[in-house]
Amino acid sequence: MIRFILICITVVGYLILSIPLLIIEWIIGKFSPKAKDISSLRIIQAVFRFILWLTGARITYIGEENVPKDTPVLYIGNHRSFFDILLTYTRCPIRTGYVAKKEMEKIPLLSSWMRYLHCLFLDRKDIKQGLKTILTAIEKVKSGISICIFPEGTRNKTADELNLLPFHEGSFKIASKSKCPIIPIAINNSAEIFEAHFPRISPVNVIVEYGKPIYIDQLSKEEQRHIGDYTRNIILEMLRKNKPLEK
């Protein structure tokens, strides 16, 4: 419980104390939007690294050499924990926005930081608004900003982490329309940090693997038509391979 309390204090304390920082970042953005983007990215990455340290989790990262450092990508990952965002965002080499559920837009201060970081809010119940979000994400990628999305559409709460939910094919239009590479991410054991035994935080082994870039135009017509399943299978294979590392 101590870890849980410390993390809650850190999150709430940071959001309150960062109000002046939000104002400073806004001013920086008036003169140099890209400088503000980079400084906001590095600030939040530092906060996330501290929170992960508080969890005591032992994190192994594999395949980071597969992530381009000079071009935007579409990150596609499995999703079982709130900590998946922290685990992956701390490793983003360039500006990166996450696609989050619409409900998060209502959270004061947190939503302000998310907008600073080019996060997008997806209304899963409104097809028209969902399409607008995907179109906005495409424009973000074209302007040099990576996008990360968890195409299962929600946190997967099944007992077996190898039992992935279907991947929503619409998510992949971000890559097909912007011509950016897809980076598959397999996250093992993240639910064991918190969700598996709420509200206790457990210092477990977590494995995050980045697969080789997928270029849609280099795939066969059949693979392109089922790019969601194609990517899902790659992630599933990585999850299976890294399962023994959880112990």
Coordinates of C-alpha atoms in Angstrom, one line a residue:
M1 CA 0.0 0.0 0.0
I2 CA 2.9 2.4 0.7
R3 CA 3.9 2.3 -3.0
F4 CA 0.3 3.0 -4.1
I5 CA 0.1 6.0 -1.7
L6 CA 3.4 7.4 -2.8
I7 CA 2.4 7.2 -6.4
C8 CA -1.0 8.9 -5.7
I9 CA 0.8 11.7 -3.9
T10 CA 3.3 12.1 -6.8
V11 CA 0.6 12.3 -9.4
V12 CA -1.7 14.6 -7.6
G13 CA 1.2 16.7 -6.3
Y14 CA 2.7 17.1 -9.7
L15 CA -0.5 18.1 -11.4
I16 CA -1.1 20.8 -8.8
L17 CA 2.5 22.1 -8.6
S18 CA 2.9 22.0 -12.4
I19 CA 0.3 24.8 -13.0
P20 CA 3.1 27.4 -13.2
L21 CA 5.0 25.0 -15.5
L22 CA 2.0 24.8 -17.8
I23 CA 2.0 28.6 -18.1
I24 CA 5.7 28.7 -18.8
E25 CA 5.4 26.0 -21.4
W26 CA 2.5 27.9 -23.0
I27 CA 4.7 31.0 -23.2
I28 CA 7.5 29.0 -24.8
G29 CA 5.1 27.7 -27.3
K30 CA 4.2 31.2 -28.4
F31 CA 7.8 31.7 -29.5
S32 CA 8.8 28.2 -30.5
P33 CA 6.1 25.5 -30.6
K34 CA 8.6 22.7 -31.3
A35 CA 10.8 23.8 -28.4
K36 CA 7.7 23.6 -26.1
D37 CA 6.8 20.2 -27.5
I38 CA 10.3 18.8 -26.8
S39 CA 10.5 20.3 -23.3
S40 CA 7.0 19.0 -22.4
L41 CA 8.0 15.6 -23.7
R42 CA 11.2 15.5 -21.5
I43 CA 9.4 16.8 -18.4
I44 CA 6.7 14.2 -18.5
Q45 CA 9.2 11.4 -19.4
A46 CA 11.1 12.3 -16.2
V47 CA 7.9 12.2 -14.1
F48 CA 6.9 8.9 -15.6
R49 CA 10.4 7.4 -14.9
F50 CA 10.1 8.5 -11.3
I51 CA 6.7 6.9 -11.0
L52 CA 8.0 3.7 -12.5
W53 CA 10.9 3.7 -10.0
L54 CA 8.4 4.0 -7.2
T55 CA 6.6 0.9 -8.4
G56 CA 9.9 -1.1 -8.0
A57 CA 9.1 -2.9 -11.3
R58 CA 12.1 -4.5 -13.0
I59 CA 11.7 -3.5 -16.6
T60 CA 13.5 -5.1 -19.5
Y61 CA 13.4 -3.3 -22.9
I62 CA 14.1 -5.3 -26.0
G63 CA 14.5 -4.2 -29.6
E64 CA 14.7 -0.4 -29.1
E65 CA 17.1 -0.3 -32.1
N66 CA 14.1 -1.1 -34.2
V67 CA 12.6 2.3 -33.4
P68 CA 13.6 5.0 -35.9
K69 CA 15.0 8.1 -34.2
D70 CA 14.5 10.5 -37.1
T71 CA 11.1 9.8 -38.5
P72 CA 7.5 9.5 -37.0
V73 CA 6.0 6.1 -36.6
L74 CA 2.7 4.5 -35.5
Y75 CA 3.3 2.5 -32.3
I76 CA 0.8 -0.4 -31.9
G77 CA 0.7 -2.3 -28.6
N78 CA -1.3 -4.7 -26.5
H79 CA -2.9 -3.0 -23.5
R80 CA -3.5 -4.5 -20.0
S81 CA -2.4 -1.8 -17.6
F82 CA -2.6 1.9 -16.9
F83 CA 1.2 1.6 -16.6
D84 CA 1.5 0.7 -20.3
I85 CA 1.5 4.4 -21.2
L86 CA 4.4 5.1 -18.7
L87 CA 6.4 2.1 -19.8
T88 CA 6.3 3.1 -23.4
Y89 CA 6.2 6.9 -23.2
T90 CA 9.5 7.1 -21.3
R91 CA 11.3 5.5 -24.4
C92 CA 9.9 7.7 -27.1
P93 CA 12.8 9.4 -28.9
I94 CA 10.8 12.1 -30.6
R95 CA 7.5 13.9 -30.1
T96 CA 4.7 11.4 -29.6
G97 CA 1.0 11.6 -29.0
Y98 CA -1.2 8.9 -27.6
V99 CA -4.7 8.1 -28.6
A100 CA -6.7 8.1 -25.3
K101 CA -10.4 7.5 -24.5
K102 CA -12.6 10.6 -24.6
E103 CA -13.4 10.4 -20.9
M104 CA -9.8 11.5 -20.0
E105 CA -10.5 14.9 -21.7
K106 CA -12.6 15.8 -18.7
I107 CA -9.8 15.4 -16.1
P108 CA -8.4 18.9 -15.2
L109 CA -4.7 19.6 -15.6
L110 CA -4.0 16.0 -16.8
S111 CA -5.9 16.8 -20.1
S112 CA -3.9 20.0 -20.4
W113 CA -0.6 18.2 -20.3
M114 CA -2.0 15.6 -22.7
R115 CA -2.9 18.2 -25.3
Y116 CA 0.6 19.7 -24.9
L117 CA 1.9 16.2 -25.8
H118 CA -0.3 15.9 -28.9
C119 CA -2.5 13.3 -27.4
L120 CA -5.9 12.8 -29.0
F121 CA -9.2 11.9 -27.4
L122 CA -11.2 9.1 -29.1
D123 CA -14.9 8.8 -28.7
R124 CA -15.5 5.1 -29.2
K125 CA -19.3 5.6 -29.3
D126 CA -19.3 8.2 -32.1
I127 CA -18.1 6.8 -35.4
K128 CA -18.0 10.2 -37.0
Q129 CA -15.9 11.8 -34.2
G130 CA -13.7 8.7 -34.2
L131 CA -13.0 9.1 -37.9
K132 CA -12.1 12.8 -37.2
T133 CA -9.6 11.7 -34.5
I134 CA -8.0 9.2 -36.9
L135 CA -7.7 12.0 -39.6
T136 CA -6.1 14.3 -37.1
A137 CA -3.7 11.6 -36.1
I138 CA -2.7 11.2 -39.8
E139 CA -2.0 14.9 -40.0
K140 CA 0.1 14.7 -36.8
V141 CA 2.3 11.9 -38.3
K142 CA 2.7 13.9 -41.5
S143 CA 3.9 16.9 -39.5
G144 CA 6.6 14.7 -37.8
I145 CA 4.8 13.5 -34.6
S146 CA 4.6 9.8 -33.8
I147 CA 1.3 8.4 -32.6
C148 CA 0.8 5.5 -30.2
I149 CA -2.5 3.6 -30.1
F150 CA -3.7 0.4 -28.4
P151 CA -6.0 -1.1 -31.1
E152 CA -7.8 -3.5 -28.8
G153 CA -9.8 -0.4 -28.0
T154 CA -9.8 -0.9 -24.2
R155 CA -7.7 -2.5 -21.5
N156 CA -7.7 -6.2 -21.9
K157 CA -8.9 -7.7 -18.7
T158 CA -8.9 -11.4 -19.7
A159 CA -7.1 -13.8 -17.3
D160 CA -4.5 -14.9 -20.0
E161 CA -2.4 -12.0 -21.4
L162 CA -1.9 -14.1 -24.5
N163 CA -5.6 -13.9 -25.2
L164 CA -5.5 -10.6 -27.1
L165 CA -8.7 -8.9 -28.1
P166 CA -9.3 -8.3 -31.9
F167 CA -7.4 -5.3 -33.2
H168 CA -9.5 -2.5 -34.7
E169 CA -8.5 -2.2 -38.4
G170 CA -9.3 1.6 -38.4
S171 CA -6.3 2.3 -36.2
F172 CA -4.0 1.3 -39.0
K173 CA -5.3 3.9 -41.4
I174 CA -2.9 6.3 -39.6
A175 CA 0.0 4.3 -41.1
S176 CA -1.5 3.5 -44.5
K177 CA -2.5 7.1 -45.2
S178 CA 0.7 8.8 -43.8
K179 CA 3.1 6.1 -45.2
C180 CA 4.8 5.8 -41.9
P181 CA 6.2 2.5 -40.5
I182 CA 4.3 0.6 -37.8
I183 CA 6.3 -0.4 -34.7
P184 CA 4.7 -3.3 -32.9
I185 CA 5.1 -3.3 -29.1
A186 CA 4.6 -6.4 -26.9
I187 CA 4.2 -5.7 -23.2
N188 CA 4.4 -8.6 -20.9
N189 CA 3.2 -8.7 -17.3
S190 CA 2.3 -5.0 -16.8
A191 CA -1.1 -5.9 -15.2
E192 CA 0.8 -7.5 -12.4
I193 CA 2.2 -4.2 -11.3
F194 CA -1.3 -2.9 -10.2
E195 CA -4.5 -4.2 -11.8
A196 CA -4.1 -7.8 -10.9
H197 CA -4.1 -7.0 -7.2
F198 CA -5.6 -3.5 -6.8
P199 CA -4.8 -1.4 -4.8
R200 CA -1.4 -3.0 -4.1
I201 CA 1.6 -2.1 -6.2
S202 CA 3.9 -5.1 -6.8
P203 CA 7.6 -4.9 -8.0
V204 CA 7.4 -7.5 -10.7
N205 CA 9.3 -8.2 -13.9
V206 CA 7.9 -6.4 -17.0
I207 CA 9.2 -6.9 -20.5
V208 CA 8.6 -4.4 -23.3
E209 CA 9.7 -5.5 -26.8
Y210 CA 9.7 -3.4 -29.9
G211 CA 9.4 -5.4 -33.1
K212 CA 10.9 -4.6 -36.5
P213 CA 9.2 -1.8 -38.5
I214 CA 6.3 -2.9 -40.6
Y215 CA 6.0 -1.0 -43.9
I216 CA 2.5 -1.6 -45.3
D217 CA 3.4 -1.0 -48.9
Q218 CA 5.9 -3.8 -48.7
L219 CA 3.3 -6.4 -47.6
S220 CA 1.2 -8.6 -49.9
K221 CA -2.3 -7.5 -50.8
E222 CA -3.7 -10.1 -48.5
E223 CA -1.6 -8.9 -45.6
Q224 CA -2.5 -5.3 -46.3
R225 CA -6.2 -6.1 -46.2
H226 CA -5.8 -7.8 -42.8
I227 CA -3.0 -5.5 -41.4
G228 CA -4.7 -5.6 -37.9
D229 CA -4.4 -9.4 -37.7
Y230 CA -0.9 -9.4 -39.2
T231 CA 0.3 -7.0 -36.6
R232 CA -1.6 -8.7 -33.8
N233 CA 0.1 -12.0 -34.7
I234 CA 3.6 -10.4 -34.5
I235 CA 2.8 -9.0 -31.1
L236 CA 1.4 -12.3 -29.9
E237 CA 4.5 -14.1 -31.0
M238 CA 6.7 -11.7 -29.0
L239 CA 4.5 -12.1 -26.0
R240 CA 4.8 -15.9 -26.2
K241 CA 8.6 -15.6 -26.6
N242 CA 9.1 -13.3 -23.6
K243 CA 6.7 -15.2 -21.3
P244 CA 9.5 -17.0 -19.5
L245 CA 11.2 -13.7 -18.6
E246 CA 8.3 -12.7 -16.4
K247 CA 9.5 -15.0 -13.6

